[in-house]
Coordinates of C-alpha atoms in Angstrom, one line a residue:
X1229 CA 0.0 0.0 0.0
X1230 CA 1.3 3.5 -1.0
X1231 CA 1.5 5.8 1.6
X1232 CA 1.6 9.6 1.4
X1233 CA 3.1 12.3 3.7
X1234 CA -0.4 14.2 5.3
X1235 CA 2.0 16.9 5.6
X1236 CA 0.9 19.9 2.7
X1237 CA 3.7 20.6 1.0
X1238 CA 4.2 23.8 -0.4
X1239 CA 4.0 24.1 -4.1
X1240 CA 7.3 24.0 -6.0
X1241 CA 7.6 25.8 -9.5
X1242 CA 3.8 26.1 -9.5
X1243 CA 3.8 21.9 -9.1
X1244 CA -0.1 21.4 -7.3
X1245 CA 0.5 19.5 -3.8
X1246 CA -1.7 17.0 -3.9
X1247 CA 0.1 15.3 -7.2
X1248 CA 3.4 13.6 -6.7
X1249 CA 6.4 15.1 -7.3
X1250 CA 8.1 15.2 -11.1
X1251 CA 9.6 11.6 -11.6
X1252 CA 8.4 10.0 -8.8
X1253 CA 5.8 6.9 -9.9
X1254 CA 3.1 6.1 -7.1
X1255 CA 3.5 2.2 -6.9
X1256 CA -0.6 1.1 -6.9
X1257 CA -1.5 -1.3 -4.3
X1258 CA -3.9 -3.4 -6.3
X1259 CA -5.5 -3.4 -9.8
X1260 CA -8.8 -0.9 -8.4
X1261 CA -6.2 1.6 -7.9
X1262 CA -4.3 1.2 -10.8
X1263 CA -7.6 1.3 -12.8
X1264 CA -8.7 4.2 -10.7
X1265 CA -4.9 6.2 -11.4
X1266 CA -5.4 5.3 -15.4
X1267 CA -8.7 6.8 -15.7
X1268 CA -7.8 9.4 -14.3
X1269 CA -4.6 10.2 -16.0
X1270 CA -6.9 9.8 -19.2
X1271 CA -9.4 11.8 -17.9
X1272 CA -6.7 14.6 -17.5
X1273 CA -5.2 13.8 -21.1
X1274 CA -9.3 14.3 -22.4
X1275 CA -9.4 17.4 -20.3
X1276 CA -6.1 19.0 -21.8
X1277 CA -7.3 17.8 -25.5
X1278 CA -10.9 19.4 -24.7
X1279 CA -8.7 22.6 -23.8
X1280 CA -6.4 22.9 -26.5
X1281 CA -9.0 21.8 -29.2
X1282 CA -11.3 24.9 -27.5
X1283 CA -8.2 27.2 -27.7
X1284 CA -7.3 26.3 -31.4
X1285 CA -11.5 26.6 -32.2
X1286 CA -10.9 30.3 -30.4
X1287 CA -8.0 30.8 -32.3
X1288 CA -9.6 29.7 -35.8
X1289 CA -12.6 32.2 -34.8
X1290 CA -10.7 35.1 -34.0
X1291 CA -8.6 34.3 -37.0
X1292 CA -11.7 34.4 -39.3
X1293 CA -12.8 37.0 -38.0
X1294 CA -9.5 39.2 -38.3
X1295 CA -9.8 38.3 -41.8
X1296 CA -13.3 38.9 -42.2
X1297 CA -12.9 42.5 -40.6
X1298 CA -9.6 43.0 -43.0
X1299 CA -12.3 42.0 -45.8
X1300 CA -14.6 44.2 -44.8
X1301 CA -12.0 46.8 -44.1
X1302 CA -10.6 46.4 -47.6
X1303 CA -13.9 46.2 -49.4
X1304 CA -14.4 50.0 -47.7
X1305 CA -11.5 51.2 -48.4
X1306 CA -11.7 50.6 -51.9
X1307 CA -15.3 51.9 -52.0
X1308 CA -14.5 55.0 -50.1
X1309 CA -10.8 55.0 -53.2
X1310 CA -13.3 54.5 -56.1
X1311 CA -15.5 57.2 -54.6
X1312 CA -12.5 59.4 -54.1
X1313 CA -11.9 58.8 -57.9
X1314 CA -14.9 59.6 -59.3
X1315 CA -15.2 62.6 -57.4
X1316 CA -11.6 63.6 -58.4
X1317 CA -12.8 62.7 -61.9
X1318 CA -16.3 64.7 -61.5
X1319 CA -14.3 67.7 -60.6
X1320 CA -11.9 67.5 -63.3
X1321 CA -14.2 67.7 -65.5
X1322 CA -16.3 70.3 -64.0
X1323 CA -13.0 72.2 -64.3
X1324 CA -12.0 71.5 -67.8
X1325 CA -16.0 72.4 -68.6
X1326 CA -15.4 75.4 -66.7
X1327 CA -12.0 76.4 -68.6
X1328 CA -13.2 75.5 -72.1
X1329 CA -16.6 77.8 -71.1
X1330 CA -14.3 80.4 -70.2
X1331 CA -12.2 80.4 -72.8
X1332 CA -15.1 80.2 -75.1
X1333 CA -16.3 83.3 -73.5
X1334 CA -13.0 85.1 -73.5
X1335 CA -13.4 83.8 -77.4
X1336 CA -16.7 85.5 -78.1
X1337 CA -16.1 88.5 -76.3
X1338 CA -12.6 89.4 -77.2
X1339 CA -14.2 92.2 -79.7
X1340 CA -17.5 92.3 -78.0
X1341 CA -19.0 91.6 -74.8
X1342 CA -21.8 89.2 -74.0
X1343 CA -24.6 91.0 -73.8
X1344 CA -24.2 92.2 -77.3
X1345 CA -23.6 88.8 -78.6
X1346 CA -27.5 89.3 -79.3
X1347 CA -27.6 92.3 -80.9
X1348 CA -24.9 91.8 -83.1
X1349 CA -27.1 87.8 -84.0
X1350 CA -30.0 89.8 -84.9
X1351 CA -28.7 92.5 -86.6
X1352 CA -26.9 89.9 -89.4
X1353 CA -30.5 87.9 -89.4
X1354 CA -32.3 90.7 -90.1
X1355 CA -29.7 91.8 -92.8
X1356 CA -29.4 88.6 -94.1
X1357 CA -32.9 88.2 -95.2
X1358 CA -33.2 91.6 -96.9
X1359 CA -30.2 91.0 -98.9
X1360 CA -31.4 87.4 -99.7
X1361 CA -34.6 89.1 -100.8
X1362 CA -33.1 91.6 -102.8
X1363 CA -30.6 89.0 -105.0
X1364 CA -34.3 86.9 -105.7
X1365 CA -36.0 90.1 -107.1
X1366 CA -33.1 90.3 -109.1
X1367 CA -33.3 86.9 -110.7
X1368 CA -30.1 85.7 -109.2
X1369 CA -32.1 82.3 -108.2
X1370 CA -29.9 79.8 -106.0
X1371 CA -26.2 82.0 -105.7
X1372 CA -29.2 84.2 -104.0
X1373 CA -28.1 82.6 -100.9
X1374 CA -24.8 83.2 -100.9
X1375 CA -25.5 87.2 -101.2
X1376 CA -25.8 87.6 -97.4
X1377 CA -22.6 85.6 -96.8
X1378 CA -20.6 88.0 -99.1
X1379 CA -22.0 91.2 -98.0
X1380 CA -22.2 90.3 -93.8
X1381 CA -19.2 88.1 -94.2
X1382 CA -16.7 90.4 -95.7
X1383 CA -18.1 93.2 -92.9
X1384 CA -17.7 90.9 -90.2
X1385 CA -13.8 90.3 -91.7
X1386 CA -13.3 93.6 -91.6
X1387 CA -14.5 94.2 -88.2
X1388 CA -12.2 91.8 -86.7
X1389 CA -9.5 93.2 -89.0
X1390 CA -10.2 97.2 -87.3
X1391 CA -9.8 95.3 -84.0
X1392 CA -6.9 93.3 -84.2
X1393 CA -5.4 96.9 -85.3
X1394 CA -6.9 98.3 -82.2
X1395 CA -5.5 95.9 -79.9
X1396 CA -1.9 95.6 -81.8
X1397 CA -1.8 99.7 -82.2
X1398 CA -1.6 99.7 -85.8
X1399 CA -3.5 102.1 -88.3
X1400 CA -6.8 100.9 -88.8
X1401 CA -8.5 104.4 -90.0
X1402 CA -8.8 103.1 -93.3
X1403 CA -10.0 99.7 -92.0
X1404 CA -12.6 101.2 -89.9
X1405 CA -14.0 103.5 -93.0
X1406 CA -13.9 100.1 -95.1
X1407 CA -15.9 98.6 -93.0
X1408 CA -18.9 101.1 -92.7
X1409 CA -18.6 101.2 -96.4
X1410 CA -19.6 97.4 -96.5
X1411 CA -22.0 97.9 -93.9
X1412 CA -23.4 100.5 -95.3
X1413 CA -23.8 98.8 -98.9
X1414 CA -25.0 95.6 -97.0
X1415 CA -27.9 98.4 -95.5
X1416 CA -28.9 99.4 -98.8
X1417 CA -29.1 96.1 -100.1
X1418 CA -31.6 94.9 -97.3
X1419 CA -33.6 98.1 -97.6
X1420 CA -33.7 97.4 -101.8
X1421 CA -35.0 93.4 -101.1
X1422 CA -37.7 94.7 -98.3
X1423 CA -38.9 97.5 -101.1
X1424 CA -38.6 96.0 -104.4
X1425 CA -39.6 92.4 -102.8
X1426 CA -42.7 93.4 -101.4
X1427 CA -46.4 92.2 -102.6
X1428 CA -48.3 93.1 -105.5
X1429 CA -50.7 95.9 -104.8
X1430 CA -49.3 96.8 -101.2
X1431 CA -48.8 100.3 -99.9
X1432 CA -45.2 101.4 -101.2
X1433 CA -45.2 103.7 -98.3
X1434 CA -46.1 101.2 -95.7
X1435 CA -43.2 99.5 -97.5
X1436 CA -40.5 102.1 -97.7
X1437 CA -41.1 102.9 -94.1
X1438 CA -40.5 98.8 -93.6
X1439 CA -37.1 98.7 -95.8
X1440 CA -36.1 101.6 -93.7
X1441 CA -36.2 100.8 -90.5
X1442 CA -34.6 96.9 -91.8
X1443 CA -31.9 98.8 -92.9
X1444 CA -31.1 101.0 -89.5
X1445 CA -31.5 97.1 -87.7
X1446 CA -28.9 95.8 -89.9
X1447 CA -26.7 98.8 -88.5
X1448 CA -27.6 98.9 -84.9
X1449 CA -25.0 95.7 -84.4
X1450 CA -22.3 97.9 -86.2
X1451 CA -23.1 101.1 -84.5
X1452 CA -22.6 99.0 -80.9
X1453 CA -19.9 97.5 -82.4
X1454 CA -18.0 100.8 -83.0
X1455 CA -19.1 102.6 -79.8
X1456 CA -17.1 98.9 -78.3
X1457 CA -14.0 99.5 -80.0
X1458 CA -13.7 103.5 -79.3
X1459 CA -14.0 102.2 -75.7
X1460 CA -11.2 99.3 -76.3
X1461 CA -9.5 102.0 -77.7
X1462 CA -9.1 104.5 -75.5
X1463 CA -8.3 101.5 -72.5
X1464 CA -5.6 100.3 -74.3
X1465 CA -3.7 103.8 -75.2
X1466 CA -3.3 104.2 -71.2
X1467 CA -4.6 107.3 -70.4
X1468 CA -7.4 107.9 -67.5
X1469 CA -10.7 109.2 -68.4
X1470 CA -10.2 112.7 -66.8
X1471 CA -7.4 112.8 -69.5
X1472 CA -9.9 111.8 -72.2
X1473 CA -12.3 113.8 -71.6
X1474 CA -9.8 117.1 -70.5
X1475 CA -8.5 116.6 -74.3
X1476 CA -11.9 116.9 -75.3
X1477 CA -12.9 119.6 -74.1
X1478 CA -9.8 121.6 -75.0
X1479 CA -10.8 120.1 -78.9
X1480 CA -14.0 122.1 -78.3
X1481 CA -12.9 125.3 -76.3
X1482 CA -9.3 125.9 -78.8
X1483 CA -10.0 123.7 -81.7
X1484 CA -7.1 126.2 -83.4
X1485 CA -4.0 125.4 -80.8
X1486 CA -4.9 121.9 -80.8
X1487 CA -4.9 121.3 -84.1
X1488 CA -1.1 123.1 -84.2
X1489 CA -0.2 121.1 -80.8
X1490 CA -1.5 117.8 -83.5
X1491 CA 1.1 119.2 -86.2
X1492 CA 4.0 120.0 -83.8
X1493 CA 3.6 116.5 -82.3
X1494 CA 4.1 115.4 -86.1
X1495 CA 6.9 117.3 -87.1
X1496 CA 8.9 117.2 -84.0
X1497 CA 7.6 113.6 -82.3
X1498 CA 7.3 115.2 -79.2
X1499 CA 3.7 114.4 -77.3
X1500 CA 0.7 116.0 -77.3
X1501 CA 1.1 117.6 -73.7
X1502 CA 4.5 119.4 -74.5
X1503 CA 3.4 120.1 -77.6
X1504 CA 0.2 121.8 -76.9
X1505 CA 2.2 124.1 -74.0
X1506 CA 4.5 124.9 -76.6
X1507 CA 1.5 126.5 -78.9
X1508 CA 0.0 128.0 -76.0
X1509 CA 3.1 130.3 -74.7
X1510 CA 3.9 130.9 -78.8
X1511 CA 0.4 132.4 -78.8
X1512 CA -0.7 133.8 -75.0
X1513 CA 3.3 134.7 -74.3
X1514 CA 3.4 132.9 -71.2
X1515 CA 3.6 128.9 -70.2
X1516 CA -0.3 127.7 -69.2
X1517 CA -1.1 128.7 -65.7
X1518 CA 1.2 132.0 -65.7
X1519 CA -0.5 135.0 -66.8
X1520 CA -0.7 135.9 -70.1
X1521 CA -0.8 139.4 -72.2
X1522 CA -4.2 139.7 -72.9
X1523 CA -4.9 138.9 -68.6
X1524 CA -1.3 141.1 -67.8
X1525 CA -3.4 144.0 -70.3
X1526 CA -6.4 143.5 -68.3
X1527 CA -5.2 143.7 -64.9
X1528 CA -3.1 146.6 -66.0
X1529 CA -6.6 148.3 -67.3
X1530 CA -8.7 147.6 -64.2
X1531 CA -5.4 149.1 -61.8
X1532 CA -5.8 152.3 -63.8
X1533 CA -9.8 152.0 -63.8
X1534 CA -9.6 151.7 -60.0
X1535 CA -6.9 154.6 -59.7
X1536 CA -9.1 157.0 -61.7
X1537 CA -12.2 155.6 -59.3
X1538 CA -9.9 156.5 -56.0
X1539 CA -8.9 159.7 -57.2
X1540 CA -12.4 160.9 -57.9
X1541 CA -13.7 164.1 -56.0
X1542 CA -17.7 163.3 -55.8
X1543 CA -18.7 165.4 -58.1
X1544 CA -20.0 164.4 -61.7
X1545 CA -18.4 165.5 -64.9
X1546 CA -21.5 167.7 -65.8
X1547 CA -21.2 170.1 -62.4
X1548 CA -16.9 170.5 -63.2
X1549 CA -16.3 173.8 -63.2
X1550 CA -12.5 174.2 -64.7
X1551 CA -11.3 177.6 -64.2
X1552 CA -9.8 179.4 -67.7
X1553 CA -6.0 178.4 -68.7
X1554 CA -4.1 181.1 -67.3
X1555 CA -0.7 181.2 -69.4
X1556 CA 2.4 181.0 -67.8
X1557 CA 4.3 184.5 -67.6
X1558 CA 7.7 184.8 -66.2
X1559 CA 7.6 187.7 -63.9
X1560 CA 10.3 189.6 -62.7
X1561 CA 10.8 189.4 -59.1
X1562 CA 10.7 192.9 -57.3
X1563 CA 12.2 193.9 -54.2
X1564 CA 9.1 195.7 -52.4
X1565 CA 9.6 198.3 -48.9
X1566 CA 8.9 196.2 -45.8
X1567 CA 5.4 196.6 -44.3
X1568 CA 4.1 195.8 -41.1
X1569 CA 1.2 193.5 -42.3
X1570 CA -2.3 194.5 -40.9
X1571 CA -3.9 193.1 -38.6
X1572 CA -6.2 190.3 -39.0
X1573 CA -9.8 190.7 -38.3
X1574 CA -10.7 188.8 -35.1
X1575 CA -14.8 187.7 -37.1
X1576 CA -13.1 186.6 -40.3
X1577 CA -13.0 183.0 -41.1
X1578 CA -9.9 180.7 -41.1
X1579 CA -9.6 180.0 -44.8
X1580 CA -8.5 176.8 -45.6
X1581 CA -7.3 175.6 -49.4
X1582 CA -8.7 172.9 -51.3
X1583 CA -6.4 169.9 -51.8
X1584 CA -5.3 169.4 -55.1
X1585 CA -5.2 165.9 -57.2
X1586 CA -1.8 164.1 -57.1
X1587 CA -1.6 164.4 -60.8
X1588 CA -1.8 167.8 -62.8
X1589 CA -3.7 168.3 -65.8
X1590 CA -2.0 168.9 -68.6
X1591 CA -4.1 172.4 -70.8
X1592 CA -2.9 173.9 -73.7
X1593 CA -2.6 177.7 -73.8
X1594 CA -2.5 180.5 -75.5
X1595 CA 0.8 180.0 -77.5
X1596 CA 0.1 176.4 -78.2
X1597 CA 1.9 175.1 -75.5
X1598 CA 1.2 173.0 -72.4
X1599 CA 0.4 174.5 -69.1
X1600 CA 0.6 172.2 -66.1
X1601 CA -2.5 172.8 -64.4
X1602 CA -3.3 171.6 -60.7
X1603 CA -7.0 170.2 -60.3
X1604 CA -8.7 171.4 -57.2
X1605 CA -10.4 168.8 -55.1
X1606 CA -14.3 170.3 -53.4
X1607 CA -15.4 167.8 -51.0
X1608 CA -19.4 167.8 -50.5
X1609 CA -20.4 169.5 -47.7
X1610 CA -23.9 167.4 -47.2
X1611 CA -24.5 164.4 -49.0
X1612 CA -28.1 164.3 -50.0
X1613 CA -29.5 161.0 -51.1
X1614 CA -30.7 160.9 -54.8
X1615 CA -33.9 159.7 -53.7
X1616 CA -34.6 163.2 -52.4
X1617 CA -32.7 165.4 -55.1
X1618 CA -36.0 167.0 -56.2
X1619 CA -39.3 166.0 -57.9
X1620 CA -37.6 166.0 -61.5
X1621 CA -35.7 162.8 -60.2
X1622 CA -37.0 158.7 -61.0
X1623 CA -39.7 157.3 -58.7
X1624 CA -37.6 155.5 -56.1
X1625 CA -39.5 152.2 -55.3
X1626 CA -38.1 149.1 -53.2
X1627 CA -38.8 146.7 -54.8
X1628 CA -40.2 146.4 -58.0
X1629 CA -43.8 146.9 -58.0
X1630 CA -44.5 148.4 -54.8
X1631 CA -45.6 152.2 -54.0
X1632 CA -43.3 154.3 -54.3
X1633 CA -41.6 156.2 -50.8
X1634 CA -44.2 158.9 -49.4
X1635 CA -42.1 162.4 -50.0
X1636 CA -40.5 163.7 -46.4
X1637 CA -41.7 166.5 -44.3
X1638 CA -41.0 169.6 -46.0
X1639 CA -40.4 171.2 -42.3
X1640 CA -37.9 168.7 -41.7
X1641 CA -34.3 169.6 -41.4
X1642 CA -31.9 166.9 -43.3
X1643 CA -31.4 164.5 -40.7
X1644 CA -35.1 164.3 -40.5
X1645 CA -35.6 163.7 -43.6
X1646 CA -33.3 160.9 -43.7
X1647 CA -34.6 159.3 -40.7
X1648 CA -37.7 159.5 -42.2
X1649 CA -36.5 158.2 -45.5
X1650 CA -35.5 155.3 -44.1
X1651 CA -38.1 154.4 -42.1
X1652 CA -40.5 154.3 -44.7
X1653 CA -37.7 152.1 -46.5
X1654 CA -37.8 149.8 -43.9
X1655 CA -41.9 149.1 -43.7
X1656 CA -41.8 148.5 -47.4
X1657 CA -39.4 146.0 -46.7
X1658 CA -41.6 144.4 -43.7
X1659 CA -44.1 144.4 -45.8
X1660 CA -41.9 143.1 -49.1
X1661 CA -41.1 140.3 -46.0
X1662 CA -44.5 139.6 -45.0
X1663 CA -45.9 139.2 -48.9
X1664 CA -43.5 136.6 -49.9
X1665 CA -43.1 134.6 -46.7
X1666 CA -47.4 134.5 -47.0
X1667 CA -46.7 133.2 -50.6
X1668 CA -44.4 130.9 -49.1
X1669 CA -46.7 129.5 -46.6
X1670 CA -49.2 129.2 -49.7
X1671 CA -46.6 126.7 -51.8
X1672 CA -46.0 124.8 -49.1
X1673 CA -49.5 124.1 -47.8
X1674 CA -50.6 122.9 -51.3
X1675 CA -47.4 120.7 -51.5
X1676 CA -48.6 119.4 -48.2
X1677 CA -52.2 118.5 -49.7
X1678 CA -50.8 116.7 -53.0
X1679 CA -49.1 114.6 -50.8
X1680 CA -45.4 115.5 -51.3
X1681 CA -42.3 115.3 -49.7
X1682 CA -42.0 118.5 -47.9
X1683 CA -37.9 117.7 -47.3
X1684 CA -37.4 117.2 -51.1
X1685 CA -40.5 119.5 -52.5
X1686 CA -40.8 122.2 -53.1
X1687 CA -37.1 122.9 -54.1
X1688 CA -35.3 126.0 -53.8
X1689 CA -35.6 126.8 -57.3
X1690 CA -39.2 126.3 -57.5
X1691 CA -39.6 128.5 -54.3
X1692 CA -37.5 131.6 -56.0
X1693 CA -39.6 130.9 -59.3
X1694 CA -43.0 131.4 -57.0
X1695 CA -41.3 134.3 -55.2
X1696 CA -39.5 136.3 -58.0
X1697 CA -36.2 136.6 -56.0
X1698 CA -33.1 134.8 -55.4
X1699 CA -32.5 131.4 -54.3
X1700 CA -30.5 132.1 -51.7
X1701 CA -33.6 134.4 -50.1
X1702 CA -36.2 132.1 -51.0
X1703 CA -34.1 129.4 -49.0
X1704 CA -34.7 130.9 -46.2
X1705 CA -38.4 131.8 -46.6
X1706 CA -38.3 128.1 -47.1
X1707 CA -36.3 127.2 -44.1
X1708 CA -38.5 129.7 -42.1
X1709 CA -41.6 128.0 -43.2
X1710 CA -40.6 124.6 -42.5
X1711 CA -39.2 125.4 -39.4
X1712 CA -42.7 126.3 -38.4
X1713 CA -44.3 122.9 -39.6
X1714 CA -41.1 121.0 -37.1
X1715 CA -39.0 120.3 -40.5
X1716 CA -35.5 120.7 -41.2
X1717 CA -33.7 120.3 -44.3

């Protein structure tokens, strides 16, 4: 009988206790046990293959489905790579659709733009059939069609001809005149097939008024065409539109300088600008902006004007009284006997002389010489207004259309009568006031029943039109009015 220690040992290199130790064979006591020990070593073998057969089944699994997910993963990456493609595809060719459209359009409207495309389609339709027209009426028969292509083709072939001049800064004045000579000739044959192909019996008014207005379609796509290039023109030659139209304007205001600025620009190769300055200080004698003889002439004139106003001594050239020349005599200087002067008179007046102008006046006299004369100045001793000069005088009235000033107090002294004066000046201008701002109120109030604006209507303009003064006082009628009504413009 086999014996075993009932002592638990403690496990050695993770050996379990209970089984014997490595290399050691239990001896069985009888064939039970030995029957017992097999079964149960088998039982252990089954266990272990159970075990590893359920690991390698666990392994298969998770192998299968590794490979499945790597399937699945593959299958959508390469959906999500195809999808990639066509859209990288797609957008290619939206891109290459988009470039060819573009440079389609950059094609069509290289001499014109788009929205003239149409014009320029109808106007060669509505040529074309005229001029077929015209070759049938005269018994050309089938080359009739080939009538329009000539005429419209050979002006659309000069067109592009005038343009490609343009754009490459050649002359093309003679291509551009060539090619309203077709067009015109192309005109004149649509207008001759819309008259001379008409009906029998129809109104040949009716049907000149009809080969007319074919004709000035058939133009109408030249006539855009031109106004095109002048603008193609005038962007390629560089200069700003302020410089355009300056040009212009100095065309119209001195078409005489220009057109010498035009021929020293030819002869010399100078520009335009130099050129035209050059003509300008030839003819005004000074460079442009400096002042020149005729202005020099004119400021010199109004200096003397204003002299000859500053030296003036109030009085008017009718009430001059010039004393008679008096010739100049040499006298002979006389040695007189001293005398005690008299006395002065303590009641006579101080005597003052008259100031003289700066410049004397230059007489003749009795020997036909000159005689320096010295012209006395009288300064007004009361200044009377020439309102009140005397009933012979103009009506004074302020303003037009009122009554005239009532006459002053004859027992007034001066200074009454000029206080007086002017006070009856001021009511008619109260009451000048009071008419025009109740005229204003008027205007407004009917602008205010029609339903206006009152901020944009009525306008200044209108306002001094209704008043019959200027729009700077019928502003500010305006102004006071709409102040009144809580508005301000």
């Amino acid at each position: 009988m086999t014996t075993y220690s009932t002592e638990t040992p403690s496990p050695v290199n993770g050996q379990d206790p209970n089984e014997p130790p490595f290399g050691t064979t239990p001896i069985p006591s009888s064939r039970g046990q030995e029957r017992r020990a097999n079964l149960q070593v088998r039982r252990t073998e089954d266990r272990a293959d159970r075990d590893a057969e359920a690991e390698r089944k666990r392994l298969d699994r998770e192998h299968k489905k590794r490979l499945k997910v790597e399937a699945n993963n593959a299958k959508v990456s390469l959906s999500l790579q195809k999808k990639s493609d066509r859209q990288k595809l797609r957008a290619k060719r939206r891109k290459d659709r988009a470039n060819r459209f573009a440079e389609l359009r950059e094609r069509l409207s290289h001499h014109m733009p788009l929205w003239g495309l149409p014009v320029v389609l109808v106007s060669l339709i509505v040529g074309a059939s005229g001029q077929a027209d015209a070759a049938l009426a005269a018994g050309m028969g089938w080359a009739s069609g080939g009538v329009p292509i000539l005429t419209e083709g050979m002006t659309l072939t000069l067109a592009g001809l005038t343009a490609a001049a343009i754009e490459q800064r050649r002359p093309y004045g003679w291509l551009m005149r060539a090619t309203w000579v077709t067009a015109s000739g192309a005109a004149a044959i649509n207008a001759a097939g819309h008259y001379f192909g008409r009906e029998e019996g129809s109104d040949e008014t009716m049907a000149l008024y009809r080969a007319v207005l074919y004709a000035a379609a058939s133009m109408l796509g030249l006539v855009l065409w031109w106004i095109v290039m002048r603008s193609k023109r005038a962007a390629i030659s560089g200069r700003t539109a302020e410089d355009v139209v300056r040009w212009k304007r100095l065309a119209r205001r001195h078409p005489i300088l220009v057109r010498r600025a035009r021929r020293v620009q030819d002869n010399t190769g100078m520009n335009l600008t130099q050129a035209y300055e050059l003509v300008w200080e030839r003819v005004n004698g000074a460079a442009p902006g400096e002042p020149s003889i005729r202005e020099i002439r004119a400021s010199r004139k109004a200096a003397f004007k204003r002299a000859q106003a500053e030296s003036w001594d109030g009085r008017s050239r009718f009430s001059r009284t010039v004393p008679a020349p008096v010739a100049v005599v040499p006298t002979v200087v006389e040695r007189e006997p001293e005398t005690v002067p008299a006395p002065a008179p303590e009641e006579a007046p101080e005597v003052i002389p008259a100031p003289y102008l700066p410049v004397a006046l230059a007489v003749p006299g009795l020997d036909g010489q000159w005689i320096a004369h010295r012209v006395p100045v009288h300064p007004l001793d009361t200044w009377t207004p020439f309102s009140r000069m005397g009933s012979e005088t103009a009506t004074t009235r302020f303003p037009q259309g009122q009554d005239p000033l009532p006459d002053p107090s004859p027992d007034a002294s001066g200074d009454e009568a000029g206080k007086q004066a002017d006070e009856a000046q001021e009511q008619v201008r109260e009451k000048v006031a009071d008419d025009r701002l109740a005229k204003a109120r008027a205007l407004v109030d009917a602008a205010a029943e029609k339903g206006e604006n009152l901020r944009r209507r009525p306008s200044n303009r209108q306002m001094a039109k209704h008043l019959g003064c200027r729009p700077g006082t019928a502003k500010e009628y305006l102004t006071q009015v709409l102040a009144e009504r809580g508005i301000d413009r």
